[in-house]
CSV table of C-alpha atoms in Angstrom, one decimal:
chain,number,residue,atom,x,y,z
A,1,MET,CA,-12.1,-29.3,21.1
A,2,SER,CA,-13.4,-29.3,24.6
A,3,VAL,CA,-16.2,-27.4,25.7
A,4,SER,CA,-14.2,-24.9,27.6
A,5,THR,CA,-11.9,-23.7,24.0
A,6,GLU,CA,-15.7,-24.0,22.3
A,7,THR,CA,-17.4,-21.2,24.8
A,8,ALA,CA,-14.0,-18.9,24.3
A,9,VAL,CA,-14.2,-19.2,21.1
A,10,CYS,CA,-17.9,-18.4,21.1
A,11,SER,CA,-17.7,-15.2,23.6
A,12,ALA,CA,-14.3,-14.1,21.5
A,13,ARG,CA,-16.7,-13.8,18.3
A,14,ALA,CA,-20.1,-12.4,20.3
A,15,PHE,CA,-18.3,-8.9,21.5
A,16,VAL,CA,-16.5,-8.1,18.5
A,17,PRO,CA,-18.2,-5.3,15.9
A,18,PHE,CA,-17.2,-6.9,13.0
A,19,ARG,CA,-18.0,-10.0,11.2
A,20,PRO,CA,-15.1,-12.3,12.6
A,21,LEU,CA,-13.0,-14.5,9.7
A,22,THR,CA,-13.8,-18.2,9.6
A,23,LEU,CA,-10.9,-20.9,8.6
A,24,ARG,CA,-11.7,-20.5,5.0
A,25,GLY,CA,-11.8,-16.7,5.3
A,26,PHE,CA,-8.1,-16.7,6.5
A,27,ILE,CA,-6.8,-19.0,4.1
A,28,ALA,CA,-8.4,-16.7,1.3
A,29,TRP,CA,-7.7,-13.2,2.2
A,30,GLY,CA,-3.7,-15.1,3.4
A,31,LEU,CA,-3.5,-16.5,0.5
A,32,GLY,CA,-4.5,-13.3,-2.0
A,33,ALA,CA,-2.3,-11.1,-0.1
A,34,ALA,CA,0.7,-13.6,-0.3
A,35,ALA,CA,-0.3,-14.1,-3.9
A,36,ALA,CA,-1.2,-10.0,-5.0
A,37,LEU,CA,2.5,-9.2,-2.9
A,38,HIS,CA,4.4,-11.6,-5.3
A,39,VAL,CA,2.3,-10.4,-8.8
A,40,ALA,CA,2.8,-6.6,-7.6
A,41,TYR,CA,6.9,-7.6,-7.4
A,42,GLU,CA,6.9,-9.7,-10.5
A,43,PHE,CA,4.9,-8.3,-12.9
A,44,PHE,CA,2.1,-5.6,-12.0
A,45,PRO,CA,2.8,-3.2,-9.5
A,46,PRO,CA,-0.8,-1.6,-9.0
A,47,ALA,CA,-1.4,-5.2,-7.3
A,48,ILE,CA,0.1,-4.4,-4.4
A,49,LEU,CA,-3.4,-2.4,-3.6
A,50,LEU,CA,-5.1,-5.9,-3.3
A,51,PHE,CA,-2.3,-7.5,-0.9
A,52,LEU,CA,-3.3,-3.9,0.8
A,53,PHE,CA,-6.8,-5.0,0.8
A,54,CYS,CA,-6.3,-8.7,1.7
A,55,ILE,CA,-4.2,-7.4,4.8
A,56,TYR,CA,-6.8,-5.2,6.3
A,57,GLN,CA,-9.3,-8.5,5.8
A,58,LEU,CA,-7.1,-10.7,8.2
A,59,ALA,CA,-7.2,-7.6,10.6
A,60,HIS,CA,-11.1,-8.9,11.4
A,61,ALA,CA,-9.7,-11.9,13.2
A,62,ALA,CA,-11.8,-13.0,16.4
A,63,THR,CA,-9.2,-13.6,18.4
A,64,ARG,CA,-5.5,-11.4,19.2
A,65,PRO,CA,-3.7,-15.0,18.3
A,66,HIS,CA,-5.5,-15.5,15.0
A,67,ALA,CA,-4.4,-12.3,14.2
A,68,MET,CA,-0.7,-12.8,15.1
A,69,TYR,CA,-0.2,-16.2,13.8
A,70,SER,CA,-1.7,-15.4,9.9
A,71,GLY,CA,0.5,-12.5,10.2
A,72,TRP,CA,4.0,-15.1,11.1
A,73,VAL,CA,2.1,-17.3,8.2
A,74,LEU,CA,1.6,-14.7,5.9
A,75,GLY,CA,5.6,-13.3,6.5
A,76,LEU,CA,6.8,-17.0,5.9
A,77,LEU,CA,5.0,-17.0,2.5
A,78,ILE,CA,6.2,-13.7,1.2
A,79,TYR,CA,9.6,-12.8,2.7
A,80,GLY,CA,10.5,-17.0,2.1
A,81,PRO,CA,10.1,-16.6,-1.9
A,82,GLN,CA,11.0,-12.8,-1.8
A,83,LEU,CA,14.1,-13.6,0.0
A,84,ALA,CA,15.0,-16.5,-0.6
A,85,PHE,CA,18.6,-15.3,-0.8
A,86,PHE,CA,19.1,-15.0,2.8
A,87,TRP,CA,19.5,-18.9,3.0
A,88,ASN,CA,22.6,-18.7,0.0
A,89,ILE,CA,23.9,-16.0,2.9
A,90,PHE,CA,22.7,-17.3,6.8
A,91,GLY,CA,22.0,-21.1,5.7
A,92,PHE,CA,18.9,-22.0,8.2
A,93,ALA,CA,19.1,-18.7,10.1
A,94,ALA,CA,17.4,-17.4,7.6
A,95,VAL,CA,13.8,-18.7,8.8
A,96,ALA,CA,14.8,-16.2,11.6
A,97,LEU,CA,15.4,-13.7,10.0
A,98,TRP,CA,11.8,-14.2,7.9
A,99,LEU,CA,10.1,-14.6,11.0
A,100,VAL,CA,11.8,-11.1,12.2
A,101,LEU,CA,10.1,-9.4,9.2
A,102,ALA,CA,6.6,-11.4,9.3
A,103,THR,CA,6.3,-10.5,12.9
A,104,TRP,CA,5.9,-6.5,12.0
A,105,LEU,CA,2.8,-7.8,10.0
A,106,SER,CA,1.4,-9.6,12.7
A,107,ALA,CA,2.5,-6.4,15.1
A,108,TYR,CA,0.0,-4.7,12.1
A,109,LEU,CA,-2.6,-7.4,12.3
A,110,VAL,CA,-2.9,-6.9,15.7
A,111,LEU,CA,-3.4,-3.5,16.3
A,112,GLN,CA,-6.0,-3.6,13.6
A,113,ARG,CA,-7.6,-5.9,15.3
A,114,PHE,CA,-7.7,-4.0,18.4
A,115,ALA,CA,-8.2,-0.5,16.7
A,116,LEU,CA,-11.7,-2.7,15.1
A,117,LEU,CA,-12.6,-4.0,18.6
A,118,LYS,CA,-12.2,-0.7,20.5
A,119,LEU,CA,-12.7,2.2,18.3
A,120,GLY,CA,-15.6,0.2,15.6
A,121,PRO,CA,-15.4,-0.4,12.0
A,122,GLN,CA,-15.4,3.3,10.5
A,123,LEU,CA,-12.8,4.8,12.3
A,124,GLY,CA,-11.1,1.4,12.7
A,125,ALA,CA,-11.2,2.1,8.9
A,126,TRP,CA,-9.4,5.6,9.3
A,127,ALA,CA,-6.7,4.5,11.7
A,128,ALA,CA,-5.2,1.5,9.1
A,129,PRO,CA,-3.5,3.7,7.1
A,130,PHE,CA,-1.6,5.5,10.0
A,131,LEU,CA,-0.9,2.0,11.8
A,132,TRP,CA,0.6,0.9,8.4
A,133,THR,CA,2.7,3.5,7.9
A,134,GLY,CA,3.7,3.6,11.5
A,135,VAL,CA,4.7,-0.1,11.2
A,136,GLU,CA,6.5,-0.3,8.0
A,137,TYR,CA,8.4,3.3,8.6
A,138,PHE,CA,9.6,1.5,12.4
A,139,ARG,CA,10.4,-2.1,10.8
A,140,SER,CA,12.3,-0.2,7.8
A,141,GLU,CA,14.2,2.6,9.6
A,142,LEU,CA,14.4,3.2,13.5
A,143,TYR,CA,15.5,-0.5,15.1
A,144,TYR,CA,18.7,-2.2,15.4
A,145,LEU,CA,17.3,-4.8,12.4
A,146,ARG,CA,15.9,-2.2,10.2
A,147,PHE,CA,15.5,-4.1,6.5
A,148,SER,CA,13.5,-1.4,4.3
A,149,TRP,CA,13.1,-4.0,1.4
A,150,VAL,CA,9.7,-5.7,0.0
A,151,ASN,CA,7.7,-3.0,1.1
A,152,VAL,CA,4.9,-1.4,-0.6
A,153,GLY,CA,6.7,1.8,-2.0
A,154,TYR,CA,9.3,-0.7,-3.9
A,155,ALA,CA,7.3,-2.4,-5.7
A,156,PHE,CA,6.3,0.4,-7.9
A,157,SER,CA,10.7,1.2,-8.7
A,158,PRO,CA,9.2,0.3,-12.5
A,159,PHE,CA,7.3,3.8,-12.7
A,160,PRO,CA,7.7,6.1,-9.5
A,161,GLN,CA,6.9,9.5,-10.7
A,162,GLN,CA,3.3,7.7,-12.0
A,163,ALA,CA,2.9,6.3,-8.8
A,164,PHE,CA,3.0,9.6,-6.8
A,165,ILE,CA,6.2,8.8,-4.8
A,166,PRO,CA,7.7,12.6,-5.9
A,167,TRP,CA,5.2,13.9,-3.9
A,168,LEU,CA,4.1,11.2,-1.9
A,169,GLY,CA,7.8,9.3,-0.9
A,170,MET,CA,7.6,5.8,-0.7
A,171,TYR,CA,5.9,5.8,2.9
A,172,GLY,CA,3.5,7.9,1.7
A,173,ILE,CA,2.1,6.2,-1.0
A,174,GLY,CA,1.9,3.0,0.8
A,175,PHE,CA,-0.8,5.4,3.3
A,176,LEU,CA,-2.6,6.4,0.6
A,177,LEU,CA,-3.3,2.6,-0.9
A,178,MET,CA,-4.2,1.5,2.3
A,179,LEU,CA,-6.8,4.3,2.9
A,180,PHE,CA,-8.3,3.0,0.1
A,181,ALA,CA,-8.0,-0.7,1.0
A,182,ALA,CA,-9.3,-0.3,4.5
A,183,HIS,CA,-12.3,1.9,2.8
A,184,ALA,CA,-12.7,-0.5,-0.4
A,185,PRO,CA,-16.8,-0.8,-0.1
A,186,PHE,CA,-16.5,-4.7,-1.3
A,187,HIS,CA,-19.2,-5.7,1.2
A,188,ARG,CA,-22.7,-6.6,1.7
A,189,THR,CA,-23.5,-2.7,4.0
A,190,ALA,CA,-22.0,-1.4,1.3
A,191,THR,CA,-24.4,1.3,-0.4
A,192,ARG,CA,-24.1,2.4,-4.2
A,193,GLN,CA,-23.1,5.5,-3.3
A,194,GLN,CA,-19.8,4.3,-0.8
A,195,LYS,CA,-19.1,2.2,-4.2
A,196,LEU,CA,-19.5,5.1,-6.7
A,197,ILE,CA,-17.0,7.3,-4.7
A,198,TRP,CA,-14.8,4.7,-4.2
A,199,THR,CA,-14.7,3.8,-7.5
A,200,THR,CA,-14.6,7.4,-8.9
A,201,ALA,CA,-11.7,8.2,-6.5
A,202,LEU,CA,-9.5,5.2,-7.4
A,203,ALA,CA,-10.0,6.4,-11.3
A,204,LEU,CA,-9.1,9.9,-10.7
A,205,ALA,CA,-5.8,9.2,-9.0
A,206,ALA,CA,-5.3,6.2,-11.7
A,207,ILE,CA,-5.6,8.9,-15.0
A,208,ALA,CA,-3.7,11.5,-13.1
A,209,ALA,CA,-0.7,9.4,-12.9
A,210,PHE,CA,-0.7,9.1,-16.2
A,211,LEU,CA,-1.3,12.6,-17.5
A,212,PRO,CA,1.5,14.4,-19.7
A,213,GLY,CA,1.7,17.1,-16.6
A,214,SER,CA,1.8,14.3,-13.7
A,215,SER,CA,5.9,14.1,-14.1
A,216,ALA,CA,5.8,18.2,-13.3
A,217,GLU,CA,8.0,18.8,-10.3
A,218,PRO,CA,6.6,18.7,-7.2
A,219,GLU,CA,6.6,21.0,-4.4
A,220,ARG,CA,8.7,19.6,-1.6
A,221,PHE,CA,10.1,20.0,2.1
A,222,SER,CA,13.0,21.6,1.7
A,223,PRO,CA,13.8,25.3,1.8
A,224,LYS,CA,14.4,25.6,-2.3
A,225,ARG,CA,13.5,23.5,-5.2
A,226,GLY,CA,15.2,22.0,-7.7
A,227,ASN,CA,14.2,23.0,-11.1
A,228,ALA,CA,16.9,24.0,-13.3
A,229,ILE,CA,19.5,22.0,-13.9
A,230,GLY,CA,23.2,23.3,-12.7
A,231,THR,CA,25.2,21.3,-14.7
A,232,GLN,CA,25.9,18.4,-16.1
A,233,LEU,CA,28.4,15.4,-14.7
A,234,LYS,CA,29.9,12.4,-17.2
A,235,ILE,CA,30.5,9.9,-14.9
A,236,ALA,CA,32.1,6.0,-15.7
A,237,GLY,CA,32.3,3.7,-13.6
A,238,VAL,CA,33.0,-0.5,-13.6
A,239,GLN,CA,32.4,-3.8,-11.8
A,240,LEU,CA,35.1,-5.6,-10.2
A,241,GLU,CA,35.2,-8.0,-7.4
A,242,PHE,CA,37.9,-8.9,-5.0
A,243,ALA,CA,40.1,-7.8,-7.9
A,244,ASP,CA,44.5,-6.9,-7.0
A,245,GLU,CA,45.3,-3.2,-7.9
A,246,ARG,CA,47.0,-4.6,-11.2
A,247,THR,CA,43.7,-5.4,-12.0
A,248,VAL,CA,42.2,-2.5,-11.2
A,249,VAL,CA,44.8,0.2,-12.9
A,250,ALA,CA,44.4,-2.1,-16.2
A,251,GLU,CA,40.3,-2.1,-16.1
A,252,LEU,CA,40.3,2.0,-15.4
A,253,ASP,CA,42.8,2.0,-18.3
A,254,LYS,CA,40.1,0.7,-20.4
A,255,LEU,CA,37.3,2.1,-19.3
A,256,LEU,CA,39.3,6.1,-19.3
A,257,ALA,CA,39.8,4.6,-23.6
A,258,LYS,CA,36.0,4.2,-23.7
A,259,CYS,CA,34.8,7.2,-22.1
A,260,PRO,CA,37.4,10.2,-21.9
A,261,ASP,CA,35.4,12.5,-21.6
A,262,ALA,CA,34.0,11.0,-17.9
A,263,ASN,CA,35.3,13.5,-15.2
A,264,LEU,CA,34.3,10.9,-12.5
A,265,PHE,CA,35.4,7.7,-12.4
A,266,VAL,CA,33.9,5.4,-9.6
A,267,LEU,CA,34.5,1.9,-8.1
A,268,SER,CA,32.5,-0.6,-5.9
A,269,GLU,CA,32.2,-0.5,-2.4
A,270,TYR,CA,35.6,-2.6,-0.7
A,271,THR,CA,37.7,-2.1,-4.3
A,272,PHE,CA,40.4,-2.0,-1.6
A,273,SER,CA,41.0,-4.0,1.4
A,274,GLY,CA,42.8,-0.7,2.7
A,275,PRO,CA,42.5,3.1,1.7
A,276,VAL,CA,43.3,3.6,-2.0
A,277,PRO,CA,46.5,2.5,-2.8
A,278,SER,CA,49.5,4.2,-4.3
A,279,PRO,CA,49.0,3.0,-8.0
A,280,VAL,CA,45.6,3.5,-8.3
A,281,LYS,CA,46.5,7.7,-7.0
A,282,SER,CA,49.1,7.8,-8.8
A,283,TRP,CA,46.7,6.7,-12.3
A,284,CYS,CA,44.3,9.5,-11.4
A,285,ALA,CA,46.8,12.0,-11.0
A,286,THR,CA,48.3,11.2,-14.4
A,287,ASN,CA,45.4,11.0,-16.0
A,288,ARG,CA,43.8,14.1,-14.3
A,289,LYS,CA,40.7,12.6,-13.5
A,290,TYR,CA,38.6,12.4,-10.0
A,291,LEU,CA,37.9,8.9,-8.9
A,292,ILE,CA,36.1,7.2,-6.1
A,293,ALA,CA,36.9,4.0,-4.9
A,294,GLY,CA,35.6,1.8,-1.6
A,295,GLY,CA,37.8,0.8,1.0
A,296,LYS,CA,38.9,0.4,4.3
A,297,ASP,CA,39.7,3.5,6.9
A,298,TYR,CA,41.4,1.8,9.6
A,299,LEU,CA,41.0,3.1,13.7
A,300,ASP,CA,43.9,1.8,14.8
A,301,ALA,CA,47.3,0.9,14.3
A,302,SER,CA,46.6,-3.1,14.6
A,303,GLU,CA,44.1,-2.5,12.2
A,304,SER,CA,41.5,-4.5,14.1
A,305,GLU,CA,38.8,-1.7,14.1
A,306,PHE,CA,37.7,0.0,10.1
A,307,ARG,CA,35.1,1.8,9.0
A,308,ASN,CA,33.6,1.2,5.2
A,309,THR,CA,34.5,4.0,3.6
A,310,ALA,CA,34.2,5.0,-0.1
A,311,PHE,CA,37.4,8.1,-0.5
A,312,VAL,CA,37.5,10.8,-2.8
A,313,ILE,CA,40.5,11.4,-5.4
A,314,ASP,CA,41.6,14.6,-7.2
A,315,PRO,CA,43.2,14.6,-10.3
A,316,GLU,CA,46.8,15.4,-8.2
A,317,GLY,CA,46.3,11.9,-6.8
A,318,ARG,CA,45.3,13.5,-3.4
A,319,GLU,CA,42.8,11.8,-1.0
A,320,ILE,CA,40.2,15.2,-0.2
A,321,PHE,CA,37.1,13.4,0.6
A,322,LYS,CA,35.5,10.6,2.5
A,323,GLN,CA,32.8,8.9,3.8
A,324,ALA,CA,32.1,6.0,5.8
A,325,LYS,CA,29.0,3.7,5.8
A,326,ALA,CA,26.7,5.8,8.1
A,327,VAL,CA,24.8,2.1,8.9
A,328,PRO,CA,27.1,-1.4,8.8
A,329,ILE,CA,25.2,-4.4,7.8
A,330,GLN,CA,24.1,-6.6,10.8
A,331,PHE,CA,25.7,-9.6,11.0
A,332,PHE,CA,28.5,-8.8,8.8
A,333,LYS,CA,32.5,-7.8,9.4
A,334,ASP,CA,31.0,-4.3,7.9
A,335,GLY,CA,33.0,-2.1,10.2
A,336,GLN,CA,32.2,0.5,12.5
A,337,PRO,CA,29.3,3.1,11.9
A,338,ALA,CA,30.5,6.5,10.1
A,339,ALA,CA,31.0,9.5,13.1
A,340,GLU,CA,29.5,12.0,10.9
A,341,GLN,CA,27.5,13.1,7.5
A,342,ASN,CA,29.0,15.4,4.8
A,343,VAL,CA,28.5,16.1,1.1
A,344,TRP,CA,31.6,16.6,-1.0
A,345,ASN,CA,31.5,20.2,-2.5
A,346,SER,CA,32.9,18.9,-5.8
A,347,PRO,CA,33.8,20.9,-9.0
A,348,TRP,CA,30.1,20.1,-10.5
A,349,GLY,CA,28.0,20.9,-6.8
A,350,LYS,CA,27.3,19.4,-3.9
A,351,LEU,CA,27.2,15.7,-4.4
A,352,GLY,CA,26.3,12.7,-1.7
A,353,VAL,CA,28.0,9.9,-1.5
A,354,CYS,CA,26.6,6.7,0.6
A,355,VAL,CA,28.2,2.8,0.6
A,356,CYS,CA,25.4,0.4,-0.5
A,357,TYR,CA,22.4,-0.4,1.4
A,358,ASP,CA,23.0,3.5,3.1
A,359,LEU,CA,20.7,4.1,-0.1
A,360,SER,CA,18.0,1.5,1.5
A,361,TYR,CA,17.7,3.7,4.3
A,362,THR,CA,15.3,7.1,4.4
A,363,ARG,CA,17.6,8.4,7.6
A,364,VAL,CA,20.1,8.2,6.0
A,365,THR,CA,20.2,9.5,2.6
A,366,ASP,CA,17.7,12.8,3.8
A,367,GLU,CA,20.5,14.3,5.5
A,368,LEU,CA,22.6,14.3,2.2
A,369,ILE,CA,19.4,16.1,1.3
A,370,ARG,CA,19.2,18.2,3.9
A,371,GLN,CA,23.0,19.3,3.4
A,372,GLY,CA,22.0,20.4,0.0
A,373,ALA,CA,23.3,17.2,-2.2
A,374,GLN,CA,22.5,17.2,-5.6
A,375,ALA,CA,23.1,14.1,-7.1
A,376,ILE,CA,24.1,11.3,-5.0
A,377,VAL,CA,26.9,8.6,-6.1
A,378,VAL,CA,26.9,4.9,-4.6
A,379,PRO,CA,29.0,2.5,-4.6
A,380,THR,CA,28.3,-1.0,-3.7
A,381,MET,CA,28.8,-4.7,-3.3
A,382,ASP,CA,26.5,-7.3,-4.0
A,383,VAL,CA,29.0,-9.8,-3.8
A,384,GLU,CA,27.9,-12.6,-7.0
A,385,ASP,CA,27.1,-15.8,-5.0
A,386,TRP,CA,24.2,-13.9,-3.2
A,387,GLY,CA,22.4,-14.5,-6.1
A,388,GLU,CA,20.5,-12.6,-9.1
A,389,ARG,CA,17.2,-12.2,-6.8
A,390,GLN,CA,19.5,-10.0,-4.4
A,391,HIS,CA,20.6,-7.4,-7.0
A,392,HIS,CA,17.3,-7.2,-8.6
A,393,LEU,CA,15.7,-6.4,-5.1
A,394,HIS,CA,18.5,-4.0,-4.5
A,395,ALA,CA,18.4,-2.5,-7.5
A,396,ARG,CA,15.1,-1.4,-6.9
A,397,VAL,CA,16.3,0.7,-4.3
A,398,ALA,CA,17.9,3.8,-6.3
A,399,PRO,CA,14.8,4.3,-8.7
A,400,VAL,CA,12.2,4.8,-5.7
A,401,ARG,CA,15.1,7.4,-3.6
A,402,ALA,CA,16.0,9.4,-7.0
A,403,ALA,CA,12.5,10.2,-7.8
A,404,GLU,CA,12.0,11.0,-4.1
A,405,TYR,CA,14.2,13.6,-4.1
A,406,GLY,CA,14.3,14.8,-7.6
A,407,VAL,CA,18.2,14.3,-7.5
A,408,PRO,CA,20.4,11.6,-10.2
A,409,ILE,CA,21.9,8.3,-8.6
A,410,PHE,CA,25.2,6.7,-10.0
A,411,ARG,CA,25.4,3.6,-8.2
A,412,LEU,CA,28.3,0.8,-9.3
A,413,CYS,CA,28.4,-2.1,-8.0
A,414,SER,CA,30.8,-4.8,-7.8
A,415,SER,CA,28.6,-7.3,-10.0
A,416,GLY,CA,25.8,-5.5,-10.8
A,417,LEU,CA,22.9,-4.3,-11.4
A,418,SER,CA,25.1,-1.0,-11.9
A,419,GLN,CA,22.3,1.9,-12.6
A,420,ALA,CA,22.6,5.5,-13.5
A,421,VAL,CA,19.5,7.2,-12.9
A,422,ASN,CA,17.8,10.5,-14.0
A,423,ARG,CA,16.5,12.7,-11.6
A,424,ASP,CA,12.6,11.5,-12.0
A,425,GLY,CA,13.4,8.2,-11.2
A,426,THR,CA,13.8,6.6,-14.8
A,427,VAL,CA,17.1,4.4,-15.4
A,428,GLN,CA,19.2,5.5,-18.4
A,429,ALA,CA,21.4,3.0,-17.7
A,430,THR,CA,22.8,0.0,-16.6
A,431,ALA,CA,25.6,-2.7,-16.4
A,432,PRO,CA,24.4,-6.8,-16.0
A,433,PHE,CA,24.5,-9.5,-13.7
A,434,PRO,CA,27.6,-11.1,-12.5
A,435,GLY,CA,29.2,-8.6,-15.2
A,436,GLN,CA,32.8,-8.8,-14.1
A,437,GLY,CA,34.5,-5.6,-16.1
A,438,ALA,CA,31.5,-4.4,-17.8
A,439,THR,CA,31.3,-0.8,-17.7
A,440,LEU,CA,28.1,2.2,-17.1
A,441,GLU,CA,28.8,5.2,-18.5
A,442,ALA,CA,26.4,8.3,-18.2
A,443,THR,CA,25.6,12.3,-18.4
A,444,LEU,CA,24.1,13.2,-15.3
A,445,GLU,CA,21.8,16.2,-15.1
A,446,VAL,CA,22.5,17.8,-11.7
A,447,PRO,CA,19.5,20.2,-10.4
A,448,GLU,CA,20.0,23.2,-8.5
A,449,ARG,CA,19.1,21.5,-5.2
A,450,GLY,CA,16.8,18.6,-4.3
A,451,GLY,CA,14.2,18.0,-1.6
A,452,LEU,CA,11.8,15.4,0.3
A,453,PRO,CA,8.8,13.9,-0.2
A,454,MET,CA,5.7,14.8,1.9
A,455,ASP,CA,6.0,11.6,3.9
A,456,ARG,CA,8.7,12.8,5.7
A,457,ILE,CA,6.6,14.6,7.8
A,458,LEU,CA,3.5,12.2,7.5
A,459,VAL,CA,5.3,9.1,9.0
A,460,TRP,CA,5.7,10.6,12.6
A,461,PRO,CA,2.0,11.4,13.6
A,462,CYS,CA,1.9,7.0,12.4
A,463,VAL,CA,4.5,6.0,14.7
A,464,GLY,CA,2.8,8.4,17.1
A,465,ILE,CA,-0.8,6.7,16.8
A,466,SER,CA,1.1,3.1,16.9
A,467,VAL,CA,2.8,3.8,19.8
A,468,SER,CA,0.0,5.1,21.2
A,469,LEU,CA,-2.4,1.6,20.6
A,470,LEU,CA,0.1,-0.5,21.4
A,471,VAL,CA,0.2,1.0,25.0
A,472,TRP,CA,-3.3,0.9,25.7
A,473,HIS,CA,-3.6,-2.7,24.1
A,474,LEU,CA,-0.7,-3.3,26.3
A,475,LEU,CA,-2.5,-1.6,29.4
A,476,HIS,CA,-6.2,-3.4,28.1
A,477,SER,CA,-4.7,-6.6,27.6
A,478,PHE,CA,-2.9,-6.6,31.6
A,479,ARG,CA,-6.0,-6.0,33.3
A,480,PRO,CA,-7.3,-8.2,35.9
A,481,ALA,CA,-9.4,-10.1,34.9
A,482,ARG,CA,-12.1,-9.6,36.6
A,483,HIS,CA,-11.9,-6.2,35.3
A,484,ARG,CA,-12.9,-7.8,31.6
A,485,THR,CA,-14.8,-10.3,32.8
A,486,HIS,CA,-17.5,-6.7,34.5
A,487,ALA,CA,-17.0,-5.0,31.1
A,488,ARG,CA,-18.3,-8.0,29.2
A,489,ILE,CA,-21.3,-8.4,31.8
A,490,SER,CA,-22.2,-4.9,31.2
A,491,ALA,CA,-22.1,-5.4,27.5
A,492,GLU,CA,-24.6,-7.4,28.0
A,493,ARG,CA,-27.1,-5.7,29.4
A,494,ARG,CA,-26.6,-2.8,27.4
């Protein structure tokens, strides 16, 4: 290392209001963060708190490049293993996608370090949950490459009720846990009182999560609450991938024989390469059944443009409703986005219909709840070749979304893992991977109405604070060097 480089590093460390990390510290906290997230997703969801604690510690970097590079390395350690199926789909380009996700970790670390630097350790710690939630919401919902998987909320998919997701929402639980992580009193200057308060608060939260009353219906931010059960919907589906019309009709016959009392039958996304064909419509008319099935709604005579659409066929064999995919998958031939979203006024109440990955975006599914959706049906296509890991990660979404809204969800996939999820987020039935021809049947308790959790309001102040701090950081970074030197000399004199 040259003398000038050593001087720059020493100067950087001399003017930070916190103890900057050493190389050993970066390695320890980085490996701790990666290990904690993998443990949370594979074995023990509460370990996600340790992940956030380690992330917060990584923001105590001596320089901005240290914070930025550590975010990229950590992102590869996290997203590479968790999203290894990207390699099956995109090949070497998967590395670029992992780095895109890792960049959001870098963005948080850079902003958090700046907050600690400019606001001081105490205010910087209070800013942490706002910055974390703002960055996480932006990468999940607000830009072209949005992708919400492998976030804090989905770690609690096995028991969303106990994680307060019906009250806080999936972004709200991340906010709360980062608040705990940033104020963890595991440092030399922490007083006994601080340790007692933090430990007591965490213990009370854990106890409250498992009290008998914790499953009570929360107050939601919708005009009405959905306490009472409006009706029951008997629903069934069969997993088929790239099946022809004859096979589809034969499998529907088998499903009908197995579930003769089902009111509504469901097939996956892209079951058909166009609208629902006449033989399938005739099956609905002959057997007096409703059907939801995925296909393509062509927009021109040459069939060059289409929308990825879920069609509803009534017992007369008529198409009575359709809903296109709101957010087509990036880098796939997935059609044009939906022109509008509507709910289906079915005989069992208002049903929201969304297609596959639309369920991963709260800005899509929230609109269905605002329109009064009492249950959500999700035709999905997860190709078998994408691997079992991809299917298991996708299966984390529906329980969290059902718990957030207080409505049941029926998610029918082409090759697993299909799910029937109760309104409290518990999975009552599932169909396996790859499970070609496997069936899923359930009776959904349809409430009077769903609702939105409180984080749908919380996220916007978080985004605003994050953007404001980013602007402040950019203005500070582009100040003339002489102004920064003058400020440093003034600080030395003080």
